[in-house]
Coordinates of C-alpha atoms and ligand atoms in Angstrom, one line a residue:
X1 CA 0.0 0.0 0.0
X2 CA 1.1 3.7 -0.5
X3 CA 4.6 3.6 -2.1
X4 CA 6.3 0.1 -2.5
X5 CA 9.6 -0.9 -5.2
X6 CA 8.7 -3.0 -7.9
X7 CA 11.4 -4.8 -9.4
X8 CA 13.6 -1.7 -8.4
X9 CA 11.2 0.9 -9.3
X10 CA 9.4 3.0 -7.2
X11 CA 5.6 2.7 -7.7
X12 CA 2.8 4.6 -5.8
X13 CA 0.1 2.3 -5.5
X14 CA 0.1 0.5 -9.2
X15 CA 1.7 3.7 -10.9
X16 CA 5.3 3.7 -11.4
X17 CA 6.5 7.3 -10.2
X18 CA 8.8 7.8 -13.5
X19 CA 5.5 7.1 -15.3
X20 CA 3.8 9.9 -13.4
X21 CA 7.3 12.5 -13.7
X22 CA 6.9 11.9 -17.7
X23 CA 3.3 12.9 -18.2
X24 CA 3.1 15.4 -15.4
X25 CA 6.7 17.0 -15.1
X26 CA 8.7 17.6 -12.0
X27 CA 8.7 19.0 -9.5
X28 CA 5.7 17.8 -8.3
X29 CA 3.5 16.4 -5.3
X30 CA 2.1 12.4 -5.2
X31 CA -0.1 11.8 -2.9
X32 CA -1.5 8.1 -2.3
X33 CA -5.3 7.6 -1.3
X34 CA -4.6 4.3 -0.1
X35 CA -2.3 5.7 2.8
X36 CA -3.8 8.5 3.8
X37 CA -7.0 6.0 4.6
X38 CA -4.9 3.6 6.1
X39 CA -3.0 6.2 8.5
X40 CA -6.5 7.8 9.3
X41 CA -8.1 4.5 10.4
X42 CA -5.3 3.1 12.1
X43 CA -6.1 6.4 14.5
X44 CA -9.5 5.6 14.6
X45 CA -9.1 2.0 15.2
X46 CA -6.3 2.6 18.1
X47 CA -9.4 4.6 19.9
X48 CA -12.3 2.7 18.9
X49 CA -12.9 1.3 22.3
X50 CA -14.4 5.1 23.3
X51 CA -16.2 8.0 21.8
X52 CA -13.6 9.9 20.0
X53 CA -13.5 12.2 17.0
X54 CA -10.1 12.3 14.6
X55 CA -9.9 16.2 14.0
X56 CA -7.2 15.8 10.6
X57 CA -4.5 19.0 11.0
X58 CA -5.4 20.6 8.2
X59 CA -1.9 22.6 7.8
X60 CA -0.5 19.6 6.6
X61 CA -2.0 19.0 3.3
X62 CA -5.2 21.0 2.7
X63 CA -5.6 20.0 -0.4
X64 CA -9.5 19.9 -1.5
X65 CA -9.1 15.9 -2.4
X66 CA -7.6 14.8 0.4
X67 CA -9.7 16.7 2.7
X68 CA -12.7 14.9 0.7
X69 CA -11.2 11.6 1.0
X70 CA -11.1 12.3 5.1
X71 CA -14.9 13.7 5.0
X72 CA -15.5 10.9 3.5
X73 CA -14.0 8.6 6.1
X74 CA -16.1 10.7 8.8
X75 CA -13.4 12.7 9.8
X76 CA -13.4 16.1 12.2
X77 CA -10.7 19.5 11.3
X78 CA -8.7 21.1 13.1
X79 CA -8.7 24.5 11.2
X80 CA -6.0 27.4 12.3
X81 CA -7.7 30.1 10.5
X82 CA -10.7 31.3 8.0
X83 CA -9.0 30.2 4.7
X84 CA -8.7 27.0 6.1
X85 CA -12.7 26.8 7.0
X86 CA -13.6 27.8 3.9
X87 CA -11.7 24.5 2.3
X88 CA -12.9 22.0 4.5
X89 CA -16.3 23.6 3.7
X90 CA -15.7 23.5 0.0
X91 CA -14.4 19.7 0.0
X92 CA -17.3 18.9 1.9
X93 CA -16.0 18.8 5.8
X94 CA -19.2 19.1 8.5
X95 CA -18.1 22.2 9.9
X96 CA -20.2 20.6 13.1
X97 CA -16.7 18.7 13.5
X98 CA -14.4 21.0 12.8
X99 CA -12.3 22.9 15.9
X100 CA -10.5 26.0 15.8
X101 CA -7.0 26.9 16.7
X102 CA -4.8 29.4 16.9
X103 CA -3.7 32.0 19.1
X104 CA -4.8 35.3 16.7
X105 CA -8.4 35.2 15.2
X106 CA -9.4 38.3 13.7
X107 CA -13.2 38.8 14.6
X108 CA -14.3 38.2 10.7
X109 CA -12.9 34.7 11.7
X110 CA -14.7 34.5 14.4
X111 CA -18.4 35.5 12.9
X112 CA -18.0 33.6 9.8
X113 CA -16.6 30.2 12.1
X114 CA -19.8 31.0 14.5
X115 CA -22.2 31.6 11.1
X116 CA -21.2 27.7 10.3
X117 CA -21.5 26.1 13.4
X118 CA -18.0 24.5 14.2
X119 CA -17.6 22.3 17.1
X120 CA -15.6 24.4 19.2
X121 CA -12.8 27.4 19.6
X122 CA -9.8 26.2 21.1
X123 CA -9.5 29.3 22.7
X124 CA -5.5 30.8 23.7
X125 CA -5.8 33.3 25.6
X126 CA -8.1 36.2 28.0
X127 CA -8.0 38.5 25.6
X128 CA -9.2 36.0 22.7
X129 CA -12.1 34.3 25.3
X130 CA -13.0 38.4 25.8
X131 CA -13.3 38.8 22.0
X132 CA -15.3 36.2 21.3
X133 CA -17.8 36.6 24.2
X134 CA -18.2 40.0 22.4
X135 CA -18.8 38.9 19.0
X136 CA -20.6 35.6 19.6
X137 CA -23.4 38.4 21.3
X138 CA -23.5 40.4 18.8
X139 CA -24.8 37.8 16.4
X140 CA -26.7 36.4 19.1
X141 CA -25.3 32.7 19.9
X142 CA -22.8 31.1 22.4
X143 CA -19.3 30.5 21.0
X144 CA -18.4 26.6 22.0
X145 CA -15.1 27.1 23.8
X146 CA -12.2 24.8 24.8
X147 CA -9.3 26.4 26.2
X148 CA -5.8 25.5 25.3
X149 CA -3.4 24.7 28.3
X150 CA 0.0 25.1 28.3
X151 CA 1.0 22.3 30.4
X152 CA 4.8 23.0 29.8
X153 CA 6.4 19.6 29.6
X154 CA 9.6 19.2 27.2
X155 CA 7.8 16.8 24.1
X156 CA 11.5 16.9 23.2
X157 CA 11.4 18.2 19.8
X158 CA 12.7 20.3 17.8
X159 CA 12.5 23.8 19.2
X160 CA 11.0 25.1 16.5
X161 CA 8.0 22.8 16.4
X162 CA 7.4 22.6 19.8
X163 CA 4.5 24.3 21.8
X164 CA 3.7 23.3 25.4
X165 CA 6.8 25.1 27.1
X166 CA 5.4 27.8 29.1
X167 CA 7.6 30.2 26.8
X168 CA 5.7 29.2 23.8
X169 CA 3.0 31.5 22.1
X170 CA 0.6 28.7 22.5
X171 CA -2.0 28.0 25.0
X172 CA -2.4 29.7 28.8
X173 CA -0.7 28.2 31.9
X174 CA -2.6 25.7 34.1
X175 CA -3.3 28.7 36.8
X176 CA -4.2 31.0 34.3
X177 CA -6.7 28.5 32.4
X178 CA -8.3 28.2 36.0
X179 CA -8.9 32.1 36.2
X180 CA -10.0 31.6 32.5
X181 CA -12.8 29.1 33.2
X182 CA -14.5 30.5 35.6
X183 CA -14.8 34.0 33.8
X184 CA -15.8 32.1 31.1
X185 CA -18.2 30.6 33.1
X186 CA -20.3 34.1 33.4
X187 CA -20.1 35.2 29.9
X188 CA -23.1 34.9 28.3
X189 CA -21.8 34.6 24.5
X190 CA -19.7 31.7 25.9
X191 CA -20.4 27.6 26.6
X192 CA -17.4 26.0 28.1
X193 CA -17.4 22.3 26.3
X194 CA -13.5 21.3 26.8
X195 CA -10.4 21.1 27.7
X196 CA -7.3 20.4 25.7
X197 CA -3.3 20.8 25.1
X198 CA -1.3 20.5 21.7
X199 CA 2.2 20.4 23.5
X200 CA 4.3 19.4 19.9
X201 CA 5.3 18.2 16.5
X202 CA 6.9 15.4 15.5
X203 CA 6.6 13.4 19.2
X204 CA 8.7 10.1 19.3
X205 CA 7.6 9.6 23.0
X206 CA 4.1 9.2 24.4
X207 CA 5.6 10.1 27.9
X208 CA 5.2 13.8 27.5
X209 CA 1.1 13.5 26.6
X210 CA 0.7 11.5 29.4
X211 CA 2.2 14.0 31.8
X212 CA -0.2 17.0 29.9
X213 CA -2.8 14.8 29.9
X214 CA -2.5 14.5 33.6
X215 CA -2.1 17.9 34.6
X216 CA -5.3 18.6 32.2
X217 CA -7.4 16.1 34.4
X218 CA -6.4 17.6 37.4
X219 CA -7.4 21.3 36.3
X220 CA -11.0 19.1 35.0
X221 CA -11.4 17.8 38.2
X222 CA -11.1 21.2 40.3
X223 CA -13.5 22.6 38.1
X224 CA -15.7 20.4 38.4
X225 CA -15.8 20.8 41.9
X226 CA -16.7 24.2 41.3
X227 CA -19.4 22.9 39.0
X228 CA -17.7 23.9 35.9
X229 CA -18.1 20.3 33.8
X230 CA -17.0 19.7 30.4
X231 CA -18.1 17.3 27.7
X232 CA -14.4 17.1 25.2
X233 CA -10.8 16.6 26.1
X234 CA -8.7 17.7 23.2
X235 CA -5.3 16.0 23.2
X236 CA -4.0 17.5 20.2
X237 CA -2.1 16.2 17.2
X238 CA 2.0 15.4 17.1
X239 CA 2.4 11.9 16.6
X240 CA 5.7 11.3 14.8
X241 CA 6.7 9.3 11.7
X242 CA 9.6 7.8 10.8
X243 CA 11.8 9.5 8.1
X244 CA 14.7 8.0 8.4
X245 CA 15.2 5.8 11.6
X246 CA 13.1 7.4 14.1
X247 CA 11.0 4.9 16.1
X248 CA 7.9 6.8 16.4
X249 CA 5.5 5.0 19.6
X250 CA 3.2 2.6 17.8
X251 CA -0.7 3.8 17.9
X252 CA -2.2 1.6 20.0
X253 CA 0.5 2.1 22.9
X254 CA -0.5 5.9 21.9
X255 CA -3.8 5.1 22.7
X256 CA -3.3 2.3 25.9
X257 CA -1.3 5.6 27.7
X258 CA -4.0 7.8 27.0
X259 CA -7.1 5.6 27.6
X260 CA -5.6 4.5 30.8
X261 CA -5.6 7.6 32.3
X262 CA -9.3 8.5 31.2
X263 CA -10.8 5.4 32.6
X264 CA -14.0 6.0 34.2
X265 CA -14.6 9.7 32.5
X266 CA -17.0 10.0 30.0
X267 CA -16.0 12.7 27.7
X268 CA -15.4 12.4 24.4
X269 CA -11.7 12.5 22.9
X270 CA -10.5 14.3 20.5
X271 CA -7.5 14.1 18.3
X272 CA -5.9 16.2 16.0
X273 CA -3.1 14.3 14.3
X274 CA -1.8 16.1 10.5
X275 CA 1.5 14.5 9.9
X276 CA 0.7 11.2 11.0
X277 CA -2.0 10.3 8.5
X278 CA -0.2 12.5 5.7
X279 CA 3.3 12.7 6.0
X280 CA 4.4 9.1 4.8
X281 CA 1.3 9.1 2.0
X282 CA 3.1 11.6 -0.3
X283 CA 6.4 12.3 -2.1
X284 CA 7.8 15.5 -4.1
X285 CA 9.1 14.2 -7.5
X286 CA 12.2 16.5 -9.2
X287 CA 14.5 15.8 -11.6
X288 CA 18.2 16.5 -12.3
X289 CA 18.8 19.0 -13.9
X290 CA 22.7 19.0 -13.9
X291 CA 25.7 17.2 -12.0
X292 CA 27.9 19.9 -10.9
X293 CA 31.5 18.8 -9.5
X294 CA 33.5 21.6 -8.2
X295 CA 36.6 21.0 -5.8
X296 CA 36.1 18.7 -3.4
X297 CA 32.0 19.1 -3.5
X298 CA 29.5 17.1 -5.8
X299 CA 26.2 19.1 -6.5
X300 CA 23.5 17.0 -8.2
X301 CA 21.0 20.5 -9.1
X302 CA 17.7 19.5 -9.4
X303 CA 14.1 21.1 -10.4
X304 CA 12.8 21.5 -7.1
X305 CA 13.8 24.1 -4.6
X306 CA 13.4 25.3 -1.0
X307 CA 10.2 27.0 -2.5
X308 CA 8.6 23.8 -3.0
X309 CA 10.1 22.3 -0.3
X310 CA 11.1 24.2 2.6
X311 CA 11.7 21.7 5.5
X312 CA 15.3 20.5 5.0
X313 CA 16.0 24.6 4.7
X314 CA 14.4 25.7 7.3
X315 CA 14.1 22.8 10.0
X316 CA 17.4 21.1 8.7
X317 CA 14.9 18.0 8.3
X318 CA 16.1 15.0 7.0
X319 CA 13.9 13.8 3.9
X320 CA 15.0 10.2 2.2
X321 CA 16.3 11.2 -1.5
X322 CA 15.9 8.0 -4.1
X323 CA 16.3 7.6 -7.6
X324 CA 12.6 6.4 -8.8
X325 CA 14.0 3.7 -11.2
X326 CA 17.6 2.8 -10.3
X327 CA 20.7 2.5 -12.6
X328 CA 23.5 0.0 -11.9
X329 CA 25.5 1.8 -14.9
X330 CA 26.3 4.7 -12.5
X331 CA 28.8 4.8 -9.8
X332 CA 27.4 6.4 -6.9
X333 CA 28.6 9.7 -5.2
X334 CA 27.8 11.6 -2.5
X335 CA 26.1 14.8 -3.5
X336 CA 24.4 17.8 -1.8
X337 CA 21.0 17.8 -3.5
X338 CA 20.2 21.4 -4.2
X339 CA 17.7 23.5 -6.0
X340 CA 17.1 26.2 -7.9
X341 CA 16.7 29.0 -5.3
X342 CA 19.5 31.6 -4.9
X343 CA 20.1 31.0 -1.6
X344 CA 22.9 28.7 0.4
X345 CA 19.8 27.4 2.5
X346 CA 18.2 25.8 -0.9
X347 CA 19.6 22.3 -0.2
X348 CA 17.3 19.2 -0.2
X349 CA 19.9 17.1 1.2
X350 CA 23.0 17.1 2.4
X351 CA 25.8 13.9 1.8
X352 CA 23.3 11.3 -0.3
X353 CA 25.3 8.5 -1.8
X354 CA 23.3 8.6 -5.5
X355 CA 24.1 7.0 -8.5
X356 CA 22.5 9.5 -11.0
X357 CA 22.4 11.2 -14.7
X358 CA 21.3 14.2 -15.6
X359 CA 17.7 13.9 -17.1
X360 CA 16.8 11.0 -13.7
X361 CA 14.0 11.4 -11.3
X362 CA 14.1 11.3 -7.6
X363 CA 11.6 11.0 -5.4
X364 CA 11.6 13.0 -1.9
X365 CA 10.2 10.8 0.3
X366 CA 7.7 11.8 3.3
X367 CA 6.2 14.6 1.7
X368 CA 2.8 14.4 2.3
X369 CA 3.1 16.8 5.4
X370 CA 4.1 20.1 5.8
X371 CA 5.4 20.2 1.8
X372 CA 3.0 22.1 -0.7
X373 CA 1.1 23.8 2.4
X374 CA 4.4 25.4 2.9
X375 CA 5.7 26.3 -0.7
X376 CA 6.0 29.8 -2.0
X377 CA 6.4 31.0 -4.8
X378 CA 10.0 32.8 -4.2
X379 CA 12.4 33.2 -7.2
X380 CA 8.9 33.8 -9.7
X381 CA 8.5 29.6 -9.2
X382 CA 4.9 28.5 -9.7
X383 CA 4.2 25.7 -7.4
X384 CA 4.3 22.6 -8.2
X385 CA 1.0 20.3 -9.2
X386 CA -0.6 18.0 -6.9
X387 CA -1.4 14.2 -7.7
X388 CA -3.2 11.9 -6.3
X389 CA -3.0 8.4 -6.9
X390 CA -5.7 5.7 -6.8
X391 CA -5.3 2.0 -7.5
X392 CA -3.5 2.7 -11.7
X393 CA -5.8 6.4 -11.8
X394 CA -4.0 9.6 -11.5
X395 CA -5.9 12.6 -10.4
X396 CA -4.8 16.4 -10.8
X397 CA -6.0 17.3 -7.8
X398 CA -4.1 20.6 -8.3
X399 CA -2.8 21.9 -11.6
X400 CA 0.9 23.3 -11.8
X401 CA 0.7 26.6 -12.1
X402 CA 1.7 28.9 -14.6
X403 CA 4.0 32.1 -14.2
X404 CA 0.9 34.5 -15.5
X405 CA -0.8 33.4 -12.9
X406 CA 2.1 34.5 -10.2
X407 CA 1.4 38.3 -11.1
X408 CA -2.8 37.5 -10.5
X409 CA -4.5 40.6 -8.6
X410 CA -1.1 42.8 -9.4
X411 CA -1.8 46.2 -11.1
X412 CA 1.4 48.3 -13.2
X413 CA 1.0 52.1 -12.9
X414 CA -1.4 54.4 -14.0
X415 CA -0.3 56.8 -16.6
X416 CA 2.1 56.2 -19.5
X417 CA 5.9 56.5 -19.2
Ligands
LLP501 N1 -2.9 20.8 16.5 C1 -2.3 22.0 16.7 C2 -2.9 23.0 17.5 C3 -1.1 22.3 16.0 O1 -0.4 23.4 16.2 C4 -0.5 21.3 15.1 C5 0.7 21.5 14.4 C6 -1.2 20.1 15.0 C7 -2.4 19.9 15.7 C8 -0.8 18.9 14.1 O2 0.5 18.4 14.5 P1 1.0 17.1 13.8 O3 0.2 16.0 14.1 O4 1.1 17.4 12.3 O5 2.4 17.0 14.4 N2 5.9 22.7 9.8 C9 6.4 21.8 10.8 C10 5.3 21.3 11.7 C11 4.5 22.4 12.4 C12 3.4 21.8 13.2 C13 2.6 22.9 13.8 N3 1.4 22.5 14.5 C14 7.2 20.7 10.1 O6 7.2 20.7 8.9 O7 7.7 19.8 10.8

């Protein structure tokens, strides 16, 4: 399932990825549908035993099909702003299961989130909860509101994706959350319905949710001794894949640490998981453009850049780089991969022992999160299509684009020269 070798050659699902670089160019996104449904329900399986709701990260991949696919499945959203409503409403999504995160709504976010009836705000901070009480009463409802602890415990990841340290952005500190609740409790454009933490990316540990977890119950269980009582824990997303040789904690002991500690309560959990169910179901495709040996340093240039690609620039991640159809006739070398982008950073990756021509395709491996979402079109680069593969069909599920669309909604002077 997903992407396997056949006889050598890398196939996604029953296409062979060179076949999909020759009639769709490079660089370019393949997705498979097979994975992304397997990931989804191996989270929904791993919590079966209890009312849950898998609320798909939509930062990850937001493309229109995929979030279909997950509607389809009977998935829930987690949404970080309006432009990310308006495409799980567009590929279908119930907006009754979609949550809100983020630590800086605008009010027109707000009112148009309110106007289709999401599950609930995962709320950040006073001033937001304040906001929100406002505008909720002005259109005359009650804003469904689950406030985001900071628990501070180290998920021990990289500092750049991590967010339950108590000098992160994210979230309000256990005391704080207290004071929150109960002015929550009095404002009349608010319902309290949860609870809920989102302390990292990328987790290889459970340990660290447990802890949160545990630090959220005990924050429940005060208020509801003040008679504050909530129907939803939200445990967040951050389950990590493997990329290279991580050993990411398998989903059902996931699950076991979590479940043990919520025996007896009856909320409902939810989840909000992106790279998990994504990241391993996708793959950037570029080809070489040149082999480039100056002293000392081999440079295999390629089609793709830190534009289409930005995590090896900007995390220093480590993405697998493979020829799609191997060639014995090619001694290997050690290259640094690198794109097209005028800057140093533009480097896919770093040391990789290829054998490979100019003309070959590679395939950069674990794409599927965190990769189109975060291209840009820097250097006047349209972004690359997205593909999605089913069984032997290919769908466009987004077209390349083209460099006159780049300069869309951009006016020259008035006035002649
Ligand atoms: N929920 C909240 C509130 C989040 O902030 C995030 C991710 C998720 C869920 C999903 O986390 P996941 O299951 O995907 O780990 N661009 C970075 C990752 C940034 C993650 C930000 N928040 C990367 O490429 O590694």
């Amino acid at each position: 399932m997903g992407f396997q070798r056949r006889d050598g050659e890398w196939y996604a699902e029953d296409v062979a990825l060179s076949a999909i670089a020759a009639e769709h160019g490079t660089p370019s996104y393949v997705y498979s549908r097979a994975a992304i449904e397997a990931a989804w329900r191996g989270f929904d399986e791993a919590f079966g035993g209890r009312d849950h709701l898998i609320c798909y990260a939509v930062k990850a991949n937001g493309n229109l099909a995929v979030l279909d696919l997950l509607a389809r499945l009977g998935s829930g959203f987690d949404i970080v702003s309006g432009g990310e409503l308006e495409r799980v409403l567009a590929a279908g999504g119930d907006p009754a299961r979609v949550v809100f995160s983020g630590v800086a709504k605008s009010e027109a976010e707000m009112a148009r989130a309110l106007e289709a009836g999401i599950l609930a705000f995962n709320v950040e901070s006073e001033a937001e909860l304040q906001r929100l009480d406002r505008v909720a009463r002005v259109h005359g409802v009650q804003a469904p509101v689950s406030v985001r602890v900071n628990p501070d415990v180290d998920p021990g990841t990289h500092p750049y994706i991590s967010t339950g340290l108590k000098e992160n952005k994210f979230g309000v500190g256990i005391g704080q959350a207290r004071r929150l609740y109960h002015e929550a409790a009095a404002m009349a454009g608010i319902r309290l319905t949860g609870a809920g933490f989102h302390i990292g990316s990328q987790l290889m540990d459970v340990a660290p949710v447990a802890d949160a977890l545990e630090r959220l119950l005990t924050l429940v269980d005060e208020l509801a001794a003040a008679g504050i009582t909530l129907s939803h824990f939200d445990l967040g997303g951050g389950m990590g894949i493997r990329y290279r040789d991580e050993e990411p904690p398998a989903l059902t002991d996931y699950a076991a640490a979590v479940l043990a500690r919520l025996e007896g309560r009856p909320q409902r959990i939810l989840l909000e998981p992106g790279r998990a169910i994504v990241g391993n179901a996708g793959v950037m495709l570029t080809r070489v453009e040149y082999l480039k040996h100056n002293e000392g340093h081999d440079f295999a240039v390629v089609d793709a850049g830190m534009n289409d690609l930005l995590r090896p620039a900007l995390y220093g991640a480590w993405q697998a780089i493979e020829p799609v159809r191997p060639r014995q006739d090619v001694p290997p070398r050690r290259y640094e991969v690198v794109g097209p982008v005028c800057e140093s950073a533009d480097t896919l990756g770093s040391g990789r022992e290829l054998g490979v021509a100019e003309g070959d395709v590679l395939a950069v491996r674990s794409a599927g999160a965190y990769g189109f979402v975060m291209a840009s079109n820097y250097n006047g680069r349209p972004r690359p299509p997205e593909l999605l593969v089913d069984g032997d069909q290919v769908h466009v599920v987004r077209e390349r684009e083209t460099p006159t669309e780049l300069w869309r909604g951009e006016h020259r002077l008035p006035g002649r020269r």
